[in-house]
PDB file of C-alpha atoms and ligand atoms in Angstrom:
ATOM      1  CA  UNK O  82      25.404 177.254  36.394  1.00  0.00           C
ATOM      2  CA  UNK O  83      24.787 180.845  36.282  1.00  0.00           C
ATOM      3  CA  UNK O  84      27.023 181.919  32.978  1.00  0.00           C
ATOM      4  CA  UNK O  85      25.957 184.682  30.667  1.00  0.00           C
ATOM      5  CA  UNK O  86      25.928 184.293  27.400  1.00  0.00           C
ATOM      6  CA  UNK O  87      27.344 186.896  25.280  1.00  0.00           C
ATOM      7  CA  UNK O  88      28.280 187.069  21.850  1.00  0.00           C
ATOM      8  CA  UNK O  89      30.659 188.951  19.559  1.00  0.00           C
ATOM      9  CA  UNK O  90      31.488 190.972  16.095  1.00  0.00           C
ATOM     10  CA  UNK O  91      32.738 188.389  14.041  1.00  0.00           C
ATOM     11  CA  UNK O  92      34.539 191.211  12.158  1.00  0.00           C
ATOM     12  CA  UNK O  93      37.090 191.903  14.968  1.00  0.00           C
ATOM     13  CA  UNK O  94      40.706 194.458  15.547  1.00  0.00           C
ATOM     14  CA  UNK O  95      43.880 192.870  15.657  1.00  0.00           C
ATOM     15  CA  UNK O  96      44.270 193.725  18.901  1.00  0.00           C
ATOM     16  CA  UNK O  97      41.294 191.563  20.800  1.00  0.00           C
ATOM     17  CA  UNK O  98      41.698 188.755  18.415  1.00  0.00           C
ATOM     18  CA  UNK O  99      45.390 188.493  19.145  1.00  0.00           C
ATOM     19  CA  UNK O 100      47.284 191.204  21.017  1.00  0.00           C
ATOM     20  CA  UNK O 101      45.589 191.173  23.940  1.00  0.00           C
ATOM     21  CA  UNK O 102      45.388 187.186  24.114  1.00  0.00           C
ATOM     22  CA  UNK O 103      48.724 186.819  24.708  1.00  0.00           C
ATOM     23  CA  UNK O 104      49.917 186.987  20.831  1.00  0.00           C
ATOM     24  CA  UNK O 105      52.058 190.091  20.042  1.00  0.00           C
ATOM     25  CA  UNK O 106      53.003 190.560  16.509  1.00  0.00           C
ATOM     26  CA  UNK O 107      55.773 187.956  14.939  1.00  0.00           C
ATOM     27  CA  UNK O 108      54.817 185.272  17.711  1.00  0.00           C
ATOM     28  CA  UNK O 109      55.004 182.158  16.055  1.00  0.00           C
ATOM     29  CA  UNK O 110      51.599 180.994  17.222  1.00  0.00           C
ATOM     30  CA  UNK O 111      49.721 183.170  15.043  1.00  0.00           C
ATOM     31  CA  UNK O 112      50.759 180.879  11.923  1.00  0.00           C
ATOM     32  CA  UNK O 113      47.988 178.160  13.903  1.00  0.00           C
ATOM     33  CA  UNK O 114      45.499 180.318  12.973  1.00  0.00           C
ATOM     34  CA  UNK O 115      45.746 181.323   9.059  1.00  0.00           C
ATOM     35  CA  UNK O 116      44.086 184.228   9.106  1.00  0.00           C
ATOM     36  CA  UNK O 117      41.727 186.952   6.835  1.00  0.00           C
ATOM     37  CA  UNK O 118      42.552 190.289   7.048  1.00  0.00           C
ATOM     38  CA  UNK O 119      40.283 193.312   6.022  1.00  0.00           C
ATOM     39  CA  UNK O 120      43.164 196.090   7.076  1.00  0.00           C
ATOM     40  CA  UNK O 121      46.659 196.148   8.674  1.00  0.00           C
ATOM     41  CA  UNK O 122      44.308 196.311  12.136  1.00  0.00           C
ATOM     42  CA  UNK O 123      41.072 194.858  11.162  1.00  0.00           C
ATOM     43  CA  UNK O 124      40.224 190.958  10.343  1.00  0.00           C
ATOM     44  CA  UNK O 125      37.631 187.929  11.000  1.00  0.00           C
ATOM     45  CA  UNK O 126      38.046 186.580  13.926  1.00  0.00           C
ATOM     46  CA  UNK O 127      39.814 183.546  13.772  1.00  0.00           C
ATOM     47  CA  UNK O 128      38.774 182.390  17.294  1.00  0.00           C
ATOM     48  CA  UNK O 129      35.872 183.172  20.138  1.00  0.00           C
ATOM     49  CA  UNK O 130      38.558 184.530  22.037  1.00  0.00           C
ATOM     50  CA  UNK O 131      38.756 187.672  21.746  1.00  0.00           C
ATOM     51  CA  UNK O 132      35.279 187.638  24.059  1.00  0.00           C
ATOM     52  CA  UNK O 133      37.858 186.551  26.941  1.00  0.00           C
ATOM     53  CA  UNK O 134      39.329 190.116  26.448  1.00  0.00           C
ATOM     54  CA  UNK O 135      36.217 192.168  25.744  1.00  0.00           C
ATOM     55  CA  UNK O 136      34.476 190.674  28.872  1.00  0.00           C
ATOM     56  CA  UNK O 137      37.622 191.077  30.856  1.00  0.00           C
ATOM     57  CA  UNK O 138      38.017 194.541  30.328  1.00  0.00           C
ATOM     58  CA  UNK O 139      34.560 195.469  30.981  1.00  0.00           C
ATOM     59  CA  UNK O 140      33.629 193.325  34.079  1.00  0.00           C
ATOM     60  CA  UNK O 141      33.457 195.202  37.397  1.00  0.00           C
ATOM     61  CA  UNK O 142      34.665 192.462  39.820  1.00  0.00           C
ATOM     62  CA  UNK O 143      33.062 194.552  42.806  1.00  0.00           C
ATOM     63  CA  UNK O 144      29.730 193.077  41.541  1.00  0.00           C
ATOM     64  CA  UNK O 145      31.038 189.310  41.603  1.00  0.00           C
ATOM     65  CA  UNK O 146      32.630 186.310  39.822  1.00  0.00           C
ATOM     66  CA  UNK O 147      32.834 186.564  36.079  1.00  0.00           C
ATOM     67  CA  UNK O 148      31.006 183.313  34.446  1.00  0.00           C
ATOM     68  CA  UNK O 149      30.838 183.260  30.448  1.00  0.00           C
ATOM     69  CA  UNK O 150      30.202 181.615  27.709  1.00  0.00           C
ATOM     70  CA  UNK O 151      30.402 183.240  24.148  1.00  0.00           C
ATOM     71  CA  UNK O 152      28.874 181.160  20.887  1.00  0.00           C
ATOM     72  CA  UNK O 153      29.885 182.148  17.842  1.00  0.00           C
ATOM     73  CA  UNK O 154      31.253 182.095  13.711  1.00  0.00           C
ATOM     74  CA  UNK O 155      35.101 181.980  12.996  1.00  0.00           C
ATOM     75  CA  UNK O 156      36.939 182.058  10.128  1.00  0.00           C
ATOM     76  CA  UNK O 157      40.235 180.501   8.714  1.00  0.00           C
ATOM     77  CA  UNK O 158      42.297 181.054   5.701  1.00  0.00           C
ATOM     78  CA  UNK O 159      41.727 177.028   5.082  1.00  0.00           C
ATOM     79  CA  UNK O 160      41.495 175.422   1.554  1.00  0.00           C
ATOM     80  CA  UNK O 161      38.096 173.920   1.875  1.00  0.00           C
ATOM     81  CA  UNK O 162      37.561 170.057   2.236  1.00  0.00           C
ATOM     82  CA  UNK O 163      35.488 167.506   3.849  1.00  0.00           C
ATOM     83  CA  UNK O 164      36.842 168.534   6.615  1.00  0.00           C
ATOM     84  CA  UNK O 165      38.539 172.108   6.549  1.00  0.00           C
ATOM     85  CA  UNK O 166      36.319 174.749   6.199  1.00  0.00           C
ATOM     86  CA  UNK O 167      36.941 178.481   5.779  1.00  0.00           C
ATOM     87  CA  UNK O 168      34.235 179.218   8.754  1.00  0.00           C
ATOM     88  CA  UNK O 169      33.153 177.361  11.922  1.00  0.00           C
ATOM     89  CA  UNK O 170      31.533 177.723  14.879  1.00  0.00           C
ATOM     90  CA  UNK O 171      33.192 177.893  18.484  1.00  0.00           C
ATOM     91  CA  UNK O 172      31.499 178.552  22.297  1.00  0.00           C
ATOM     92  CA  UNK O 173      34.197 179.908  24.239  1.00  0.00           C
ATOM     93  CA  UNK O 174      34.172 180.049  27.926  1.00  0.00           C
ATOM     94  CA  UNK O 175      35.556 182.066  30.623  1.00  0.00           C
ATOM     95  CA  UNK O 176      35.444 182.111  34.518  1.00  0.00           C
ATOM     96  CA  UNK O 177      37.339 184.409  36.576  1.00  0.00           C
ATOM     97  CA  UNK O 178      37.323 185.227  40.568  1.00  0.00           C
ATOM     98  CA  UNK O 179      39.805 185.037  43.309  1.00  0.00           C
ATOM     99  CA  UNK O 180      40.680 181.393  44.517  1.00  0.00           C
ATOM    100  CA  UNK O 181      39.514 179.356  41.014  1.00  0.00           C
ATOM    101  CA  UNK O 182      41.819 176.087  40.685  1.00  0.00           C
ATOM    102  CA  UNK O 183      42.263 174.055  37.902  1.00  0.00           C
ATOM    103  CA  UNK O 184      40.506 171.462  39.935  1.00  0.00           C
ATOM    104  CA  UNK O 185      37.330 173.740  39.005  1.00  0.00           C
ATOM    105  CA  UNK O 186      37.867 173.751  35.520  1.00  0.00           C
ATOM    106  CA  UNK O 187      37.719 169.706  35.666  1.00  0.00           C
ATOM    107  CA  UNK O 188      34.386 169.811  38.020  1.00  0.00           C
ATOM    108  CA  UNK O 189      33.161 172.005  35.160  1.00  0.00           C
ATOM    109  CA  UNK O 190      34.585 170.228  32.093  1.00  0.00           C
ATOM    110  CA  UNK O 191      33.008 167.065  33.502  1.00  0.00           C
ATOM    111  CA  UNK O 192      30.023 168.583  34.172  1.00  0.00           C
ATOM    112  CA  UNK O 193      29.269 170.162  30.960  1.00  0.00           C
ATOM    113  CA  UNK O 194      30.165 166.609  29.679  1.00  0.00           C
ATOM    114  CA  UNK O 195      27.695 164.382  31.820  1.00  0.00           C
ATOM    115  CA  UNK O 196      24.855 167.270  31.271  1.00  0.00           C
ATOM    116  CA  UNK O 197      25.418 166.799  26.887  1.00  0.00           C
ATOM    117  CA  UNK O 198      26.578 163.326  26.776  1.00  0.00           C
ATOM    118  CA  UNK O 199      25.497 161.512  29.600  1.00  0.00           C
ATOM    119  CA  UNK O 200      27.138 159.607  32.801  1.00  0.00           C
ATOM    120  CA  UNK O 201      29.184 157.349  31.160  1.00  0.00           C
ATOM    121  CA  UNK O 202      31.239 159.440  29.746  1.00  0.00           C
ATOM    122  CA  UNK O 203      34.459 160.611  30.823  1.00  0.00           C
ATOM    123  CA  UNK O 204      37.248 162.849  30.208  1.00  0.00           C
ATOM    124  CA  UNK O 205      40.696 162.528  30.051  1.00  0.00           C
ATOM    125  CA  UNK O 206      43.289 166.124  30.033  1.00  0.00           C
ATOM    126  CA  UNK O 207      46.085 165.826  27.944  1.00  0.00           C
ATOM    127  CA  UNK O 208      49.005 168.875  28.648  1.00  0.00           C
ATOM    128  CA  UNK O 209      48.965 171.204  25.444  1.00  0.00           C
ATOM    129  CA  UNK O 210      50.238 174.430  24.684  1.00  0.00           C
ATOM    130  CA  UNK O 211      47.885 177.591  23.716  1.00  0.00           C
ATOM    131  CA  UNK O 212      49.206 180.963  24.406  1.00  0.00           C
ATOM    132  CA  UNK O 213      46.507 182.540  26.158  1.00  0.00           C
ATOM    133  CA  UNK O 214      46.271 179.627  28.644  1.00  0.00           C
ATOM    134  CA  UNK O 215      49.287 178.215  31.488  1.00  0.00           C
ATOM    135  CA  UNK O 216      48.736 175.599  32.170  1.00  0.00           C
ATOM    136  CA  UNK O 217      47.079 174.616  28.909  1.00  0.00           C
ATOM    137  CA  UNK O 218      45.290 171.405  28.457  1.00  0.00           C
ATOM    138  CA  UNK O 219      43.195 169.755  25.577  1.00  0.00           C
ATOM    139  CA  UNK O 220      40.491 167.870  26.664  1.00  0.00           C
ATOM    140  CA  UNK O 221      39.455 164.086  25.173  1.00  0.00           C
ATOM    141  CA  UNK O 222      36.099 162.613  25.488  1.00  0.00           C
ATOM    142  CA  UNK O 223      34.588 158.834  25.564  1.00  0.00           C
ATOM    143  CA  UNK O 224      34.284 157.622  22.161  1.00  0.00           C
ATOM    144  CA  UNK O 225      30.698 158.065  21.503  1.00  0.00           C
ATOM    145  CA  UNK O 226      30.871 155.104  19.279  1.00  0.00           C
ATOM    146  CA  UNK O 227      32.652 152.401  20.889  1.00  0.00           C
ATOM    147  CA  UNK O 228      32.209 153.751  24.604  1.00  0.00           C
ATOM    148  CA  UNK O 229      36.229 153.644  24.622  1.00  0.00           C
ATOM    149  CA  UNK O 230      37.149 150.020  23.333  1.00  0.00           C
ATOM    150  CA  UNK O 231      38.547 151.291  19.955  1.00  0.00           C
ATOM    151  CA  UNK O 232      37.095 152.126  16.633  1.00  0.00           C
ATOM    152  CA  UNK O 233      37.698 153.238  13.845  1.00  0.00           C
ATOM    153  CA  UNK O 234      36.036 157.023  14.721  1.00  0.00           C
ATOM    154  CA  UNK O 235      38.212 157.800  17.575  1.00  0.00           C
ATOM    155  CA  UNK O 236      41.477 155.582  15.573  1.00  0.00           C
ATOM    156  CA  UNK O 237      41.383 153.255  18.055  1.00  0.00           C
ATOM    157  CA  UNK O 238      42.248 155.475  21.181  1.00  0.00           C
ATOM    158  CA  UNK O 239      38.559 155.131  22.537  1.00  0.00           C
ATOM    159  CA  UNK O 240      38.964 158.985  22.735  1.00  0.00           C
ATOM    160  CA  UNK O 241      37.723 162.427  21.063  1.00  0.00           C
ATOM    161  CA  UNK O 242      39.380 165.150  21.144  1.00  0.00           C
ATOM    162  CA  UNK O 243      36.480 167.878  21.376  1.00  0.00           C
ATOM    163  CA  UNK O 244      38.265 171.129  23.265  1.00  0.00           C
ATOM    164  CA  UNK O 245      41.252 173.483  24.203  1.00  0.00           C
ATOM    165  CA  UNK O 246      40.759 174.812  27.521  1.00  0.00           C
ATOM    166  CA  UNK O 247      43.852 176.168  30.265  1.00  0.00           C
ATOM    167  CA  UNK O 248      44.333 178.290  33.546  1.00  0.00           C
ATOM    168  CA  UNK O 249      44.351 182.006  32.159  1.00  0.00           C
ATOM    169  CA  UNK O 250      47.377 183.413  31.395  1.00  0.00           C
ATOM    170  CA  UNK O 251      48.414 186.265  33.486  1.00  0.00           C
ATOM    171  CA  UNK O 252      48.797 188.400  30.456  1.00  0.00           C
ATOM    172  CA  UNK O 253      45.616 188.242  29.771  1.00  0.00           C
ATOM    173  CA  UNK O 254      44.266 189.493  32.662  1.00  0.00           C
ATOM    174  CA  UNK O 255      47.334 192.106  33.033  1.00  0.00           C
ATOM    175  CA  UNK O 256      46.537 193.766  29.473  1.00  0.00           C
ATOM    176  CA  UNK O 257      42.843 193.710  30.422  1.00  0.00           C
ATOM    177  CA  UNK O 258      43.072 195.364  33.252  1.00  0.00           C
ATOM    178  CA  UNK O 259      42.746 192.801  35.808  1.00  0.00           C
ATOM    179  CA  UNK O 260      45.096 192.109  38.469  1.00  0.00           C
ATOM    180  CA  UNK O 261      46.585 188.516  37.886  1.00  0.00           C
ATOM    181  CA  UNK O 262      47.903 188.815  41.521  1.00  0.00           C
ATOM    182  CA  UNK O 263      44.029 188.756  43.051  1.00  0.00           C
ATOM    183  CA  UNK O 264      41.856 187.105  39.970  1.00  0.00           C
ATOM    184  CA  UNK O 265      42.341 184.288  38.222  1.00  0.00           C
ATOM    185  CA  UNK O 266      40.572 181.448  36.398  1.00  0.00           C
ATOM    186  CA  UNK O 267      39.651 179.152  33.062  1.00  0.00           C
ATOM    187  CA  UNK O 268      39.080 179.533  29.885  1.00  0.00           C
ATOM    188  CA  UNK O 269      37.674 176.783  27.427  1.00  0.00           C
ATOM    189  CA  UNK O 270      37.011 176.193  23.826  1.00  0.00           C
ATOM    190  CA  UNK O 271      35.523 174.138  21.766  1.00  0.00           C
ATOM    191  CA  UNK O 272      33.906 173.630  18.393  1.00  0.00           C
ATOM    192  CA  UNK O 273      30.170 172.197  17.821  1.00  0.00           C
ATOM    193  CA  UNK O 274      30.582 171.296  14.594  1.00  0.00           C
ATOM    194  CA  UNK O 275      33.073 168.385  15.146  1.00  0.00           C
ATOM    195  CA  UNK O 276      30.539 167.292  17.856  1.00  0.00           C
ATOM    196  CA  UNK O 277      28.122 167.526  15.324  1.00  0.00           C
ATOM    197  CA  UNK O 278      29.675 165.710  12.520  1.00  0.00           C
ATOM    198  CA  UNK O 279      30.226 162.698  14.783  1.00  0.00           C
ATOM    199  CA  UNK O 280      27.306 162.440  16.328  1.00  0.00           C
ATOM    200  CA  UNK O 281      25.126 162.416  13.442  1.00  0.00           C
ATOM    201  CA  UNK O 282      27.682 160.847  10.811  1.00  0.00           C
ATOM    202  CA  UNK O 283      28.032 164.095   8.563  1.00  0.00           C
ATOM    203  CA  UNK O 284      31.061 163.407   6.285  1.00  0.00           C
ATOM    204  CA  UNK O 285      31.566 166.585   4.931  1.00  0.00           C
ATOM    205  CA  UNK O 286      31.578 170.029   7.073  1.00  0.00           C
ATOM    206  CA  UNK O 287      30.341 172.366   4.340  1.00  0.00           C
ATOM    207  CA  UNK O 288      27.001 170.537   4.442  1.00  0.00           C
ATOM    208  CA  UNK O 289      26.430 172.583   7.127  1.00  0.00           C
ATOM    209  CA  UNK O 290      26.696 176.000   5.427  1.00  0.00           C
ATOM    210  CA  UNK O 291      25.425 174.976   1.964  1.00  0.00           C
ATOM    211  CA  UNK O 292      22.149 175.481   2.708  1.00  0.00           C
ATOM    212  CA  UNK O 293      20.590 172.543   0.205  1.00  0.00           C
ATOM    213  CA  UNK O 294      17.606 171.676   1.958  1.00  0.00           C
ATOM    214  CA  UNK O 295      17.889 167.818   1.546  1.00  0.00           C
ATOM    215  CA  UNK O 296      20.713 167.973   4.019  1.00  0.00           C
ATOM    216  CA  UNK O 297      18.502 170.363   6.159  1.00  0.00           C
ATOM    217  CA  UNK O 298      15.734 168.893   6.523  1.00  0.00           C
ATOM    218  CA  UNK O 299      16.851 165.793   8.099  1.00  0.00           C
ATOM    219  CA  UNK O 300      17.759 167.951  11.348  1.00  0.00           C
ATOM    220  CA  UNK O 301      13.884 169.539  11.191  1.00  0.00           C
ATOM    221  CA  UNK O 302      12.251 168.085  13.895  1.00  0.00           C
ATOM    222  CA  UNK O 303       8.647 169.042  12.100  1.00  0.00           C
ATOM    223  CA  UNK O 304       9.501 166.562   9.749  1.00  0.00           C
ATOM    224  CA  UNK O 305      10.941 163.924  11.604  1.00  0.00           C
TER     225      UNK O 305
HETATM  226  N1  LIG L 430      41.000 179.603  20.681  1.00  0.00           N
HETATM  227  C1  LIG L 430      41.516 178.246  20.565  1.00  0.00           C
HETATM  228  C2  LIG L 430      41.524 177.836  19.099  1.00  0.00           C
HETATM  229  O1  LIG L 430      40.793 178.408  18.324  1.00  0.00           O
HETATM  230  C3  LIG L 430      40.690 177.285  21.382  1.00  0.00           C
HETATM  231  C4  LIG L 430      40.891 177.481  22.849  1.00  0.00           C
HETATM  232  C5  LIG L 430      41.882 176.793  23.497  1.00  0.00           C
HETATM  233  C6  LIG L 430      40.111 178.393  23.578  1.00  0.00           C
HETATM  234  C7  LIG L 430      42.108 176.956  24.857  1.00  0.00           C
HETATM  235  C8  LIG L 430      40.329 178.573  24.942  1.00  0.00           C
HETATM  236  C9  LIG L 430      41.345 177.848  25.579  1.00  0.00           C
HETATM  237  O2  LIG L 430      39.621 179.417  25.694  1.00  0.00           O
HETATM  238  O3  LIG L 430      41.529 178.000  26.918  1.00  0.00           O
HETATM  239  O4  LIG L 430      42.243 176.967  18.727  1.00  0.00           O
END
C-alpha cells in the first residue's frame, strides 16, 4: 500500500516522545504512560510515537503523501506480570496529505485486518480519547476464538481490543511544522504482542523476552 517503514531510537528526548505529541509538561495524560527517565530531557520511549513527529518534521510534502509505518521496542515503568511487562513492542502508523477522511482510516484499518486475519473478520470503532489524536478511536476486532459469539478470551463481548488509532491532532502537525489548515490525516497504533499472545495461547508476556529456548523453539519453523 506503498508505506515506508522506518524505525526509531528507542532512547528518545522528552520532547518527541511527548511535547511535540500533543503532551506539554503537567498534562495529566502523561501519568498513562509510567515512564523511565535517563535525564530531566532524555528517556525510553514509552510509545512509537514519537516517529509521527520525527517523520512529520522531515517530510517534504512537495514530493507527495506521507505513508508510514514505524515497528518498534517501548518501555513502561510497569511491575512485571503475566501480563505487564516493562518493554513491548508497538508498529505505529501515520498517513498525512490534503483531503484524508476518517472514512480512509476505516478502508485502511479494515484492510490491514482482512490482509492478517482474514475476511471474516470485522472491526468495530469505539470513541476514545488519546491526546495526539481528535477524533480518537480504539479499534476492536472479531474474536479470533469464538468468531464473535462470546468466550471466555474476548469476556464474552465477541471482541478484541487490538489498537488506538485517531484523526491527527492539529497540534501535531502545527509543532511539526505542517500546516493543519492544508494537511491532515491518521495515525494508528497497535501492539503485536497482545496479537501474539492470543493467537498462539502464550500466558505469560515475558516468555517472549526470556530467551529460554524451549519457549523459542516452538515458533522455529526449521523445527516444526
Ligand atoms: N501511543 C498510544 C499508546 O501507546 C497508541 C496510539 C493510539 C497510537 C492512537 C496512535 C494513535 O498513533 O493514533 O497507548
Amino acid at each position: 500500500m506503498g508505506y515506508e517503514v522506518l524505525t526509531g531510537p528507542e532512547v528518545e528526548e522528552e520532547k518527541y516522545n511527548f511535547e511535540m505529541m500533543n503532551l506539554p509538561k503537567d498534562h495529566p495524560a502523561r501519568d498513562m504512560q509510567d515512564t523511565f527517565y535517563l535525564t530531566n530531557d532524555i528517556l525510553m520511549r514509552t510509545q512509537t510515537s514519537p516517529m509521527q513527529a520525527r517523520t512529520l518534521e522531515k517530510h517534504d510534502f512537495s514530493q507527495g503523501p506521507l505513508k508510514m509505518i514505524s515497528p518498534g521496542i517501548v518501555y513502561r515503568r510497569d511491575t512485571d506480570d503475566p501480563t505487564h511487562s516493562h518493554q513491548f513492542h508497538q508498529v505505529e502508523g501515520l498517513v498525512i496529505d490534503e483531503h484524508i477522511t476518517m472514512a480512509d482510516l476505516k478502508g485502511t484499518l479494515i484492510t490491514m485486518t482482512h490482509e492478517i486475519f482474514g475476511d471474516k473478520f470485522d472491526i468495530r470503532l469505539r470513541p476514545s480519547y488519546f491526546p495526539f489524536t481528535e477524533p480518537s478511536v480504539e479499534v476492536d476486532v472479531t474474536c479470533f476464538n469464538c468468531m464473535g459469539k462470546g468466550c471466555d478470551v474476548c469476556k464474552h463481548t465477541g471482541w478484541i481490543e487490538v489498537l488506538g488509532a485517531g484523526m491527527v491532532h492539529p497540534n501535531v502537525l502545527k509543532m511539526a511544522g505542517v500546516d493543519p489548515d492544508v494537511y491532515g490525516g491518521f495515525a494508528f497504533g497497535l501492539g503485536p504482542d497482545r496479537f501474539a499472545m492470543l493467537q498462539y495461547g502464550v500466558t505469560d508476556i515475558r516468555d517472549f523476552y526470556l530467551n529460554d529456548v524451549r519457549f523459542l523453539n516452538q515458533f522455529d519453523k526449521r523445527s516444526n
